[in-house]
Coordinates of C-alpha atoms and ligand atoms in Angstrom, one line a residue:
M1 CA -0.8 23.6 -13.4
K2 CA -3.9 24.8 -15.2
Q3 CA -6.0 21.9 -16.7
S4 CA -6.7 24.1 -19.8
K5 CA -2.9 23.9 -20.5
I6 CA -2.1 20.2 -19.7
F7 CA -2.8 17.1 -21.7
I8 CA -5.1 14.6 -20.0
P9 CA -7.2 13.0 -22.7
T10 CA -9.9 11.3 -20.5
L11 CA -12.3 9.0 -22.2
R12 CA -16.0 8.5 -21.7
E13 CA -15.8 4.9 -22.8
V14 CA -13.0 2.4 -22.5
P15 CA -11.8 0.1 -25.3
A16 CA -13.3 -3.3 -24.7
E17 CA -9.9 -5.1 -25.1
A18 CA -8.8 -3.6 -21.7
E19 CA -9.6 -6.4 -19.2
A20 CA -7.6 -5.4 -16.1
I21 CA -9.1 -2.5 -14.1
S22 CA -5.8 -0.7 -14.0
H23 CA -5.5 -0.9 -17.8
K24 CA -9.1 0.5 -18.2
L25 CA -8.4 3.3 -15.7
L26 CA -5.0 4.2 -17.2
L27 CA -6.7 4.7 -20.6
K28 CA -9.9 6.3 -19.3
S29 CA -8.1 8.7 -17.0
G30 CA -5.8 9.8 -19.9
M31 CA -2.6 8.5 -18.3
I32 CA -1.3 6.3 -21.2
K33 CA -1.8 5.8 -24.9
Q34 CA -0.9 2.6 -26.7
N35 CA 1.6 3.0 -29.6
A36 CA 1.9 -0.7 -30.4
R37 CA 1.2 -4.0 -28.6
G38 CA 2.7 -3.7 -25.2
I39 CA 4.3 -0.3 -26.0
Y40 CA 2.8 2.8 -24.5
S41 CA 3.3 6.6 -24.2
Y42 CA 3.2 7.9 -20.6
L43 CA 1.1 11.1 -20.6
P44 CA 1.6 13.9 -18.1
T45 CA -0.2 12.5 -15.0
A46 CA 1.4 9.1 -15.6
K47 CA 4.8 10.7 -15.9
R48 CA 4.4 12.6 -12.7
V49 CA 3.5 9.4 -10.8
L50 CA 6.5 7.6 -12.4
N51 CA 8.7 10.4 -11.2
K52 CA 7.5 10.0 -7.7
I53 CA 7.8 6.2 -7.6
E54 CA 11.3 6.5 -9.1
Q55 CA 12.3 9.2 -6.5
I56 CA 11.1 6.9 -3.7
V57 CA 13.1 4.0 -5.2
R58 CA 16.2 6.3 -5.6
E59 CA 16.0 7.5 -2.0
E60 CA 15.8 3.9 -0.6
M61 CA 18.6 2.7 -2.9
E62 CA 20.8 5.6 -1.8
N63 CA 19.9 4.9 1.9
I64 CA 21.7 1.5 1.5
D65 CA 24.7 3.1 -0.4
G66 CA 23.4 2.2 -3.9
V67 CA 25.1 4.3 -6.6
E68 CA 23.0 5.4 -9.6
V69 CA 24.3 4.9 -13.1
L70 CA 22.6 4.6 -16.5
M71 CA 23.6 1.9 -18.9
P72 CA 22.8 1.7 -22.6
V73 CA 19.6 0.1 -23.8
L74 CA 21.4 -1.4 -26.8
Q75 CA 23.7 -4.3 -25.7
Q76 CA 26.4 -5.8 -27.8
A77 CA 25.7 -9.4 -28.7
E78 CA 29.4 -10.3 -27.8
L79 CA 28.6 -9.8 -24.1
W80 CA 25.7 -12.2 -24.3
K81 CA 27.8 -14.7 -26.1
E82 CA 30.4 -14.5 -23.4
S83 CA 27.8 -15.2 -20.7
G84 CA 26.3 -17.9 -22.9
R85 CA 22.8 -16.4 -22.9
W86 CA 22.7 -15.2 -26.5
D87 CA 21.4 -18.6 -27.6
A88 CA 19.7 -19.4 -24.3
Y89 CA 16.9 -17.0 -24.9
G90 CA 14.3 -17.3 -27.6
P91 CA 12.5 -14.5 -29.5
E92 CA 11.8 -12.7 -26.2
L93 CA 15.3 -11.3 -26.5
M94 CA 14.9 -8.6 -29.2
R95 CA 17.9 -8.8 -31.5
L96 CA 18.9 -6.2 -34.1
K97 CA 21.8 -5.1 -36.3
D98 CA 23.4 -1.7 -36.7
R99 CA 24.4 -0.1 -40.0
N100 CA 27.7 -2.1 -40.0
K101 CA 25.7 -5.3 -39.5
R102 CA 26.9 -5.6 -35.9
E103 CA 24.5 -7.6 -33.7
F104 CA 22.8 -6.0 -30.6
S105 CA 19.9 -6.8 -28.3
L106 CA 17.5 -4.3 -26.8
G107 CA 18.2 -4.7 -23.1
P108 CA 15.8 -7.0 -21.1
T109 CA 18.1 -6.8 -18.1
H110 CA 21.7 -5.8 -17.6
E111 CA 23.8 -8.5 -15.9
E112 CA 26.2 -8.8 -18.9
V113 CA 26.5 -5.1 -19.4
V114 CA 27.2 -4.2 -15.7
T115 CA 29.6 -7.1 -15.3
S116 CA 31.6 -5.9 -18.4
L117 CA 31.4 -2.4 -16.9
V118 CA 33.0 -3.3 -13.6
R119 CA 35.4 -6.1 -14.6
D120 CA 38.0 -3.6 -15.8
E121 CA 37.5 -1.4 -12.7
L122 CA 36.9 -3.4 -9.6
K123 CA 40.3 -5.2 -9.4
S124 CA 40.8 -5.1 -5.6
Y125 CA 38.9 -6.3 -2.6
K126 CA 39.4 -2.8 -1.2
R127 CA 36.9 -1.5 -3.7
L128 CA 34.2 -4.0 -2.6
P129 CA 31.3 -4.2 -1.8
I130 CA 29.6 -1.8 -4.3
T131 CA 26.0 -1.6 -5.5
L132 CA 25.2 0.1 -8.8
F133 CA 21.6 0.7 -9.8
Q134 CA 19.8 2.3 -12.7
I135 CA 16.2 3.3 -13.6
Q136 CA 15.7 2.5 -17.2
T137 CA 13.5 1.3 -20.0
K138 CA 13.8 -2.4 -20.7
F139 CA 12.5 -4.4 -23.6
R140 CA 11.3 -8.0 -23.6
D141 CA 9.4 -9.2 -26.7
E142 CA 6.6 -10.9 -24.8
Q143 CA 4.5 -13.3 -26.8
R144 CA 1.3 -12.1 -25.1
P145 CA 1.6 -8.6 -23.7
R146 CA -1.5 -7.8 -21.8
F147 CA -3.2 -5.9 -18.9
G148 CA -1.7 -2.6 -20.0
L149 CA 1.5 -1.8 -18.0
L150 CA 1.2 -5.0 -15.9
R151 CA 2.8 -7.0 -18.8
G152 CA 4.2 -4.6 -21.4
R153 CA 7.0 -5.3 -23.9
E154 CA 8.7 -2.0 -23.1
F155 CA 8.7 -1.2 -19.4
I156 CA 10.6 0.8 -16.8
M157 CA 12.7 -1.1 -14.2
K158 CA 15.0 -0.2 -11.4
D159 CA 17.7 -2.8 -11.7
A160 CA 20.6 -3.0 -9.2
Y161 CA 23.7 -5.1 -9.1
S162 CA 26.0 -5.7 -6.2
F163 CA 29.6 -6.9 -6.2
H164 CA 31.2 -8.7 -3.2
A165 CA 34.5 -10.3 -2.1
D166 CA 32.6 -13.0 -0.1
E167 CA 29.2 -14.6 0.5
S168 CA 28.6 -12.9 3.9
S169 CA 29.0 -9.5 2.2
L170 CA 26.4 -10.5 -0.4
D171 CA 24.1 -11.7 2.4
D172 CA 24.4 -8.2 4.0
T173 CA 23.4 -6.4 0.8
Y174 CA 20.6 -8.9 0.1
N175 CA 19.2 -8.2 3.5
D176 CA 19.6 -4.4 3.0
M177 CA 17.8 -4.7 -0.3
Y178 CA 15.0 -6.9 1.2
H179 CA 14.3 -4.2 3.8
A180 CA 14.7 -1.3 1.3
Y181 CA 12.0 -3.1 -0.8
H182 CA 9.8 -3.3 2.2
K183 CA 10.1 0.5 2.6
I184 CA 9.6 1.2 -1.1
F185 CA 6.4 -0.8 -1.4
T186 CA 5.1 0.5 1.9
R187 CA 5.8 4.1 0.8
V188 CA 4.0 3.7 -2.5
G189 CA 1.0 2.4 -0.7
L190 CA 1.0 -1.3 -1.8
N191 CA -0.4 -4.2 0.1
F192 CA 2.4 -6.7 -0.6
R193 CA 4.0 -9.9 0.5
P194 CA 7.7 -11.0 0.1
V195 CA 7.6 -14.7 -1.0
L196 CA 10.2 -17.4 -1.5
A197 CA 10.7 -17.8 -5.2
D198 CA 12.5 -19.9 -7.8
S199 CA 15.6 -18.4 -9.2
G200 CA 15.1 -20.0 -12.7
A201 CA 17.5 -19.4 -15.6
I202 CA 19.7 -16.9 -13.9
G203 CA 20.8 -19.4 -11.3
G204 CA 21.8 -18.7 -7.7
D205 CA 19.9 -20.4 -5.0
H206 CA 18.2 -17.7 -3.0
T207 CA 15.6 -15.3 -4.2
H208 CA 12.5 -13.5 -2.9
E209 CA 9.8 -11.9 -5.0
F210 CA 7.7 -9.0 -3.7
M211 CA 4.0 -9.7 -4.6
A212 CA 1.3 -7.0 -4.7
L213 CA -1.9 -8.7 -3.8
A214 CA -4.4 -8.4 -6.6
E215 CA -6.9 -10.7 -8.3
I216 CA -5.5 -9.9 -11.7
G217 CA -2.0 -11.1 -10.6
E218 CA -0.5 -13.8 -12.8
D219 CA 1.4 -15.3 -9.9
T220 CA -0.2 -17.5 -7.2
I221 CA 1.2 -17.1 -3.7
V222 CA 1.0 -19.9 -1.2
Y223 CA 0.9 -18.7 2.3
S224 CA -0.1 -20.0 5.8
E225 CA -2.4 -18.4 8.3
T226 CA -0.5 -20.2 11.2
S227 CA 3.1 -19.3 10.2
D228 CA 4.9 -16.6 8.2
F229 CA 5.5 -19.0 5.4
A230 CA 4.9 -17.5 1.9
A231 CA 6.2 -18.7 -1.4
N232 CA 5.5 -18.4 -5.1
I233 CA 3.4 -21.6 -5.9
E234 CA 6.2 -22.5 -8.5
K235 CA 8.5 -23.0 -5.5
A236 CA 6.1 -24.3 -2.8
E237 CA 7.2 -27.8 -1.8
V238 CA 4.6 -30.5 -1.3
A239 CA 5.2 -32.5 1.9
Y240 CA 5.1 -36.3 1.1
T241 CA 4.6 -39.0 3.7
P242 CA 3.8 -42.5 2.2
N243 CA 0.1 -43.3 2.5
H244 CA -0.4 -46.4 0.4
D245 CA -4.0 -47.7 -0.2
H246 CA -2.7 -51.3 -0.2
T247 CA -5.4 -52.7 -2.6
P248 CA -4.6 -56.3 -3.8
V249 CA -2.5 -56.2 -7.0
K250 CA -4.7 -57.2 -10.0
E251 CA -4.0 -58.6 -13.5
L252 CA -3.2 -56.1 -16.2
E253 CA -6.2 -55.5 -18.4
K254 CA -6.4 -53.7 -21.7
V255 CA -9.6 -51.9 -22.4
E256 CA -10.9 -50.1 -25.5
T257 CA -11.6 -46.5 -24.7
P258 CA -13.0 -44.9 -27.9
N259 CA -12.1 -41.2 -28.1
I260 CA -11.2 -40.9 -24.4
K261 CA -8.4 -38.3 -24.3
T262 CA -8.4 -36.7 -20.8
A263 CA -7.9 -38.0 -17.3
Q264 CA -11.4 -36.8 -16.3
A265 CA -13.0 -38.5 -19.4
L266 CA -11.2 -41.8 -18.5
A267 CA -12.3 -41.5 -14.8
D268 CA -15.9 -41.0 -15.9
F269 CA -15.6 -43.9 -18.5
L270 CA -14.2 -46.3 -15.9
N271 CA -16.4 -44.9 -13.2
V272 CA -13.5 -44.3 -10.9
S273 CA -12.4 -41.2 -9.1
L274 CA -9.9 -38.9 -10.9
D275 CA -7.1 -39.6 -8.4
K276 CA -7.0 -43.2 -9.5
I277 CA -6.0 -42.1 -13.0
I278 CA -2.4 -41.5 -13.9
K279 CA -1.5 -38.9 -16.4
S280 CA 1.7 -39.6 -18.5
M281 CA 3.4 -36.7 -20.2
I282 CA 6.6 -36.6 -22.3
V283 CA 9.0 -33.7 -21.8
K284 CA 12.3 -32.9 -23.5
V285 CA 15.0 -32.3 -20.9
E286 CA 17.8 -30.6 -22.9
D287 CA 17.8 -33.2 -25.7
E288 CA 16.6 -36.3 -23.8
Y289 CA 12.9 -37.3 -23.7
V290 CA 11.5 -38.5 -20.4
M291 CA 8.1 -39.5 -19.2
I292 CA 6.6 -37.9 -16.1
L293 CA 3.7 -39.7 -14.3
I294 CA 1.4 -37.7 -12.1
R295 CA -2.0 -38.4 -10.4
G296 CA -5.1 -37.4 -12.3
H297 CA -6.1 -34.7 -9.7
H298 CA -2.7 -33.1 -9.7
E299 CA -0.9 -30.7 -12.2
V300 CA 2.7 -30.9 -13.2
N301 CA 4.8 -27.9 -12.1
D302 CA 7.3 -27.0 -14.9
V303 CA 9.4 -24.9 -12.5
K304 CA 9.9 -27.9 -10.2
L305 CA 10.9 -30.0 -13.2
K306 CA 13.5 -27.4 -14.2
S307 CA 15.0 -27.3 -10.7
Y308 CA 14.9 -31.1 -10.4
F309 CA 16.7 -31.6 -13.7
K310 CA 18.8 -28.5 -13.1
T311 CA 18.1 -26.9 -16.5
E312 CA 15.9 -24.2 -18.0
N313 CA 15.9 -26.1 -21.2
I314 CA 12.8 -28.2 -20.7
E315 CA 9.7 -28.2 -22.9
M316 CA 6.7 -30.4 -23.5
A317 CA 7.3 -32.8 -26.4
S318 CA 5.4 -32.1 -29.5
E319 CA 2.7 -34.5 -30.8
N320 CA 4.8 -35.9 -33.6
E321 CA 7.8 -36.3 -31.3
I322 CA 5.5 -38.3 -29.0
E323 CA 4.2 -40.4 -31.8
N324 CA 7.7 -41.2 -33.0
I325 CA 8.7 -42.4 -29.5
L326 CA 5.6 -44.1 -28.3
G327 CA 3.5 -44.7 -31.4
A328 CA 0.4 -43.0 -30.0
K329 CA -1.0 -39.5 -29.5
P330 CA -1.3 -37.7 -26.2
G331 CA -4.4 -38.9 -24.4
S332 CA -3.4 -42.6 -24.8
L333 CA 0.1 -42.5 -23.3
G334 CA 1.3 -44.7 -20.4
P335 CA 4.4 -46.3 -18.8
V336 CA 3.6 -50.0 -19.5
N337 CA 6.5 -51.7 -21.4
V338 CA 8.2 -48.4 -22.0
N339 CA 11.9 -48.9 -22.0
Q340 CA 13.1 -46.5 -24.6
I341 CA 12.9 -43.5 -22.3
K342 CA 13.2 -43.0 -18.5
I343 CA 10.1 -42.7 -16.4
Y344 CA 9.9 -40.3 -13.4
A345 CA 6.9 -40.1 -11.1
D346 CA 5.5 -37.6 -8.7
N347 CA 5.9 -38.8 -5.1
F348 CA 2.1 -39.3 -4.7
V349 CA 2.0 -41.9 -7.5
Q350 CA 3.5 -44.3 -4.9
D351 CA 0.3 -44.2 -2.9
I352 CA -1.9 -46.2 -5.2
N353 CA -1.5 -49.4 -7.3
N354 CA -3.6 -50.9 -10.1
L355 CA -3.1 -47.7 -12.1
A356 CA -5.3 -46.7 -15.0
V357 CA -2.9 -45.5 -17.7
G358 CA -2.8 -45.1 -21.5
A359 CA -1.8 -48.2 -23.5
N360 CA 0.4 -46.3 -26.0
E361 CA -2.2 -47.2 -28.6
N362 CA -4.8 -44.7 -29.7
D363 CA -8.2 -45.3 -28.0
F364 CA -6.8 -48.0 -25.6
H365 CA -5.9 -47.9 -21.9
Y366 CA -4.6 -50.4 -19.3
L367 CA -6.3 -51.0 -16.0
N368 CA -4.3 -52.4 -13.0
A369 CA -0.8 -51.3 -14.2
N370 CA 1.6 -51.8 -11.4
V371 CA 5.1 -50.5 -10.9
D372 CA 8.0 -53.1 -11.0
R373 CA 5.7 -55.7 -12.7
D374 CA 4.6 -53.6 -15.7
F375 CA 7.1 -50.7 -15.7
N376 CA 10.1 -49.2 -13.9
I377 CA 10.4 -45.8 -12.2
E378 CA 13.7 -44.1 -12.6
A379 CA 13.0 -41.8 -9.6
Y380 CA 10.2 -40.2 -7.6
G381 CA 10.2 -36.5 -6.9
D382 CA 8.1 -33.4 -6.0
F383 CA 6.9 -32.5 -9.5
R384 CA 3.5 -31.0 -8.9
F385 CA 1.7 -27.8 -7.7
I386 CA 0.5 -27.9 -4.1
L387 CA -3.3 -27.8 -3.7
E388 CA -5.1 -25.3 -1.5
G389 CA -5.7 -26.7 1.9
E390 CA -2.9 -29.3 1.8
E391 CA -0.4 -29.4 4.6
L392 CA 2.8 -27.4 4.1
P393 CA 6.1 -29.2 5.0
N394 CA 7.6 -28.7 8.5
D395 CA 4.3 -28.0 10.2
L396 CA 4.1 -24.6 8.6
G397 CA 0.3 -24.9 8.4
K398 CA -2.2 -25.3 5.6
A399 CA -1.6 -23.9 2.1
K400 CA -3.8 -20.8 1.4
F401 CA -3.7 -19.2 -2.1
A402 CA -3.7 -15.6 -3.2
E403 CA -3.1 -13.9 -6.5
G404 CA -0.1 -11.5 -6.8
I405 CA 1.6 -9.1 -9.1
E406 CA 5.4 -9.5 -9.0
V407 CA 6.6 -5.9 -8.5
G408 CA 10.1 -6.7 -7.2
Q409 CA 12.6 -9.5 -7.0
V410 CA 15.9 -9.9 -5.2
F411 CA 18.5 -12.5 -6.2
K412 CA 21.7 -13.9 -4.9
L413 CA 23.6 -14.5 -8.2
G414 CA 26.9 -15.8 -6.9
T415 CA 29.6 -16.1 -9.6
K416 CA 27.4 -17.1 -12.6
Y417 CA 28.3 -14.0 -14.6
S418 CA 31.7 -13.1 -13.2
E419 CA 33.0 -16.6 -14.0
S420 CA 31.6 -16.8 -17.5
M421 CA 32.7 -13.2 -18.2
D422 CA 36.0 -13.4 -16.3
A423 CA 35.3 -10.5 -13.8
T424 CA 37.8 -11.1 -11.1
F425 CA 39.4 -9.2 -8.2
L426 CA 42.5 -9.6 -6.2
D427 CA 41.8 -10.8 -2.6
E428 CA 43.8 -9.9 0.5
Q429 CA 46.4 -12.6 -0.5
G430 CA 46.6 -11.1 -3.9
K431 CA 44.8 -14.1 -5.4
A432 CA 42.5 -13.5 -8.4
K433 CA 38.9 -14.6 -7.5
P434 CA 35.5 -14.1 -9.4
L435 CA 33.4 -11.3 -8.0
I436 CA 30.3 -12.5 -6.1
M437 CA 27.1 -10.8 -7.3
G438 CA 23.6 -10.0 -6.4
C439 CA 20.9 -8.5 -8.6
Y440 CA 17.7 -6.7 -7.5
G441 CA 14.7 -5.5 -9.6
V442 CA 11.7 -3.3 -9.1
G443 CA 9.1 -3.0 -11.8
I444 CA 8.5 0.8 -11.8
S445 CA 5.8 1.0 -14.5
R446 CA 4.3 -2.3 -13.2
T447 CA 4.2 -0.8 -9.6
L448 CA 2.2 2.1 -11.0
S449 CA -0.4 -0.3 -12.3
A450 CA -0.4 -2.4 -9.2
V451 CA -1.2 0.7 -7.1
I452 CA -4.2 1.4 -9.3
E453 CA -5.4 -2.3 -9.0
Q454 CA -5.4 -1.8 -5.2
H455 CA -6.6 1.9 -5.1
H456 CA -9.7 2.6 -7.1
D457 CA -13.4 2.7 -7.0
E458 CA -16.1 2.6 -9.7
K459 CA -15.5 6.2 -10.5
G460 CA -11.7 6.0 -11.0
I461 CA -8.3 6.0 -9.4
I462 CA -7.7 7.0 -5.7
W463 CA -4.0 7.9 -5.5
P464 CA -2.1 7.4 -2.3
K465 CA -0.7 10.9 -1.4
S466 CA 2.9 9.7 -1.7
I467 CA 2.7 9.2 -5.5
S468 CA -0.4 11.2 -6.6
P469 CA 0.3 13.2 -9.8
Y470 CA -0.9 16.3 -7.9
E471 CA -1.9 16.9 -4.3
V472 CA -5.0 19.2 -4.6
H473 CA -7.6 19.5 -7.4
L474 CA -8.9 23.1 -7.5
I475 CA -12.1 23.3 -9.5
A476 CA -13.9 26.4 -10.7
I477 CA -17.3 24.8 -11.3
N478 CA -18.6 27.6 -13.6
P479 CA -15.8 30.0 -14.6
K480 CA -18.3 31.9 -16.8
K481 CA -19.5 33.4 -13.5
D482 CA -17.0 36.2 -12.6
E483 CA -17.2 35.7 -8.8
Q484 CA -16.3 32.0 -9.3
K485 CA -13.5 32.6 -11.8
E486 CA -12.0 35.4 -9.7
L487 CA -12.1 33.5 -6.4
A488 CA -10.7 30.4 -8.0
E489 CA -7.8 32.4 -9.6
Q490 CA -7.1 34.0 -6.2
L491 CA -7.1 30.6 -4.4
Y492 CA -4.9 29.1 -7.2
G493 CA -2.3 31.8 -6.6
Q494 CA -2.5 31.1 -2.9
L495 CA -2.6 27.3 -2.8
K496 CA 0.0 26.6 -5.4
N497 CA 2.7 27.8 -3.0
Q498 CA 1.7 25.1 -0.5
Y499 CA 0.5 22.2 -2.6
D500 CA 1.0 20.7 -6.1
V501 CA -2.3 22.0 -7.5
L502 CA -4.1 20.9 -10.6
Y503 CA -6.5 23.8 -11.4
D504 CA -9.5 22.9 -13.5
D505 CA -10.1 26.2 -15.2
R506 CA -11.7 24.7 -18.3
K507 CA -14.9 25.9 -19.8
E508 CA -16.5 22.4 -19.4
S509 CA -19.7 21.5 -17.6
A510 CA -19.7 20.7 -13.9
G511 CA -20.5 17.1 -14.7
V512 CA -17.5 16.7 -17.0
K513 CA -15.2 18.3 -14.4
F514 CA -16.4 16.1 -11.5
N515 CA -16.2 12.9 -13.7
D516 CA -12.7 13.8 -14.7
A517 CA -11.7 14.7 -11.1
D518 CA -13.0 11.3 -10.0
L519 CA -11.1 9.5 -12.8
I520 CA -7.8 11.4 -12.2
G521 CA -8.1 10.6 -8.5
L522 CA -6.2 13.4 -6.6
P523 CA -6.6 13.0 -2.9
V524 CA -8.4 16.2 -2.0
R525 CA -10.4 18.8 -4.1
V526 CA -11.5 22.4 -3.5
M527 CA -14.6 23.4 -5.4
V528 CA -15.4 27.0 -6.1
G529 CA -19.1 27.2 -6.9
K530 CA -22.4 29.0 -6.2
K531 CA -21.4 30.4 -2.8
A532 CA -18.2 32.0 -4.2
G533 CA -19.8 35.4 -3.7
E534 CA -20.0 34.7 0.0
G535 CA -16.4 33.4 0.1
I536 CA -17.6 29.9 0.7
V537 CA -16.0 26.9 -1.0
E538 CA -16.2 23.1 -0.5
V539 CA -13.4 20.8 0.4
K540 CA -13.8 17.1 -0.4
R541 CA -11.8 13.9 0.0
R542 CA -11.5 11.5 -3.0
D543 CA -11.2 8.4 -0.9
N544 CA -14.3 8.6 1.4
S545 CA -16.1 11.6 -0.2
E546 CA -16.2 13.4 3.1
S547 CA -16.7 17.1 2.4
Q548 CA -17.1 20.4 4.2
E549 CA -18.1 23.9 3.2
V550 CA -15.7 26.4 4.5
H551 CA -15.1 30.2 4.3
I552 CA -11.9 31.0 2.5
D553 CA -10.5 32.5 5.8
E554 CA -10.5 28.9 7.3
L555 CA -9.6 27.1 4.0
N556 CA -5.9 26.7 4.9
D557 CA -6.6 24.9 8.2
V558 CA -9.5 22.8 6.9
L559 CA -7.6 21.8 3.7
A560 CA -4.5 20.9 5.8
S561 CA -6.6 18.7 8.1
F562 CA -8.4 17.0 5.1
Y563 CA -5.0 16.5 3.4
N564 CA -3.4 15.1 6.5
A565 CA -6.3 12.7 7.1
V566 CA -5.8 11.1 3.7
K567 CA -3.4 8.2 3.4
Ligands
9G3_601 O1 16.0 -10.2 -15.3 C1 16.2 -11.2 -14.6 C2 16.9 -11.2 -13.3 C3 17.1 -9.9 -12.7 C4 15.8 -9.3 -12.3 C5 16.1 -8.1 -11.4 C6 17.0 -7.1 -12.2 C7 18.2 -7.8 -12.8 N1 17.8 -9.0 -13.5 C8 15.6 -12.5 -15.1 N2 15.3 -12.4 -16.5 C9 14.0 -12.3 -16.8 N3 13.6 -12.2 -18.1 C10 14.5 -12.2 -19.1 C11 14.1 -12.0 -20.5 C12 15.0 -12.0 -21.5 CL1 14.5 -11.8 -23.1 C13 16.4 -12.1 -21.2 F1 17.3 -12.1 -22.2 C14 16.8 -12.3 -19.9 C15 15.9 -12.3 -18.9 C16 16.3 -12.4 -17.5 O2 17.5 -12.5 -17.1
MG602 MG1 7.5 -15.1 -12.0
MG603 MG1 10.6 -13.2 -11.2

């Protein structure tokens, strides 16, 4: 492809609002243009990378008998009402009406659609198992789209759905998918870790997320250096063994704490360490308010609350809900004499007594509050995030943290959708049973960004060969010189039969061409310059800048050795 004919609007400067390096480089290298918040156009080099990622995903899905389909982006509301999810999701589910006022959503995922698709077809166990997949644009109306394609509102996903007569068949497909994902993320050149994850709203009890390691990642991975344990921090359990400090129980004492609102401020005011403070928060579980107690140096983990209370419908109580219940604002809340709502506590609250807690009166706290004497605990549980360095359960080693970008997830869904949507099959005894399902996603456009996060230098992107938009960058340094232009044209004619060649034939300065080549990031370049008259050109790697001058008679061999040496 001649660069004078393509459309790669590279930028000299990058819009300041781009924080993530992949977002900066996608803009600067002319791969995307923003249309609206979280909504982008993929320009030619991005489209070619997406095609290659999609093709790798397609191959690995077909290797495990996945069958490609393409479902509609517009989804009838009726299906979401059957599954009960129409009202379970907030504004993130984009809803709209057609000309006849019929309600639809823009598809954020396709469990309902695929279940409705197969429930009329897969009526016999003889037709099972089957795995359908699609590669398609999804829409989720994120409140805070950011970091370019890492968290867009419109994005490309491969979503697969498997249907089974029994659990062991689901287990087989889950394992096939797990290994297929390993191959996919290896082939696209990502440094990734599969981690145990929380299955959240969609239910099921078993799920792994595939995390690409990157500082910018929104997810925190907990892993061990002495075992192969790895989990999303949302899921990582905190081992608890009682370790009470057995200080003598003291009298309850009310103290005035003017304008003290946080645990740290209270610790400083009382001149005690943060871990002696107890934070009390009010959360609404479905429509019941409960109090959660946690030590001052710990943070509550909302995903653990959701799995403990077995509902997604959990949110922090608002300030006026809190005032209505306890008569005080956040910052002065505590368990003493609270009987109108149940009190739950993180396991580690058991290790200390004489607790410093809010007095449920603005600007007042209690010292020496003690469970059973001053308040009752409904139950203790693991409600907090693990801290780096803490021991993992079952001797799996010490918790180490890393940031990750979730590029894939595999779920065992069970019968959540087939029951609610009445998708049954006849088993060998002719008995109607709900289909058992699995679902499996790969973030295609997110993977493109994750690769850039892991493969770049200060000058631009460094594409792995497997998904690079083109394979060789042929550059005529000064096409105004006939010998350079003619030799470059001749080499273009020759090389384009062996490689995907991007030929920079533009009448731009050498500096502009080299800057653009560094930004666009093709693995190897061939430069036709001053020595064209002698038949000498230069071959150069983008990753380590290794270069070699070579006569065009040797170019094929040298180029092949350079290209093979690049990952
Ligand atoms: O999508 C999944 C599960 C799997 C992931 C792999 C491919 C198949 N689906 C989970 N999820 C995430 N965000 C969502 C956002 C909205 Cl607005 C929604 F309505 C539904 C969902 C939703 O169900
Ligand atoms: Mg997540
Ligand atoms: Mg997830």
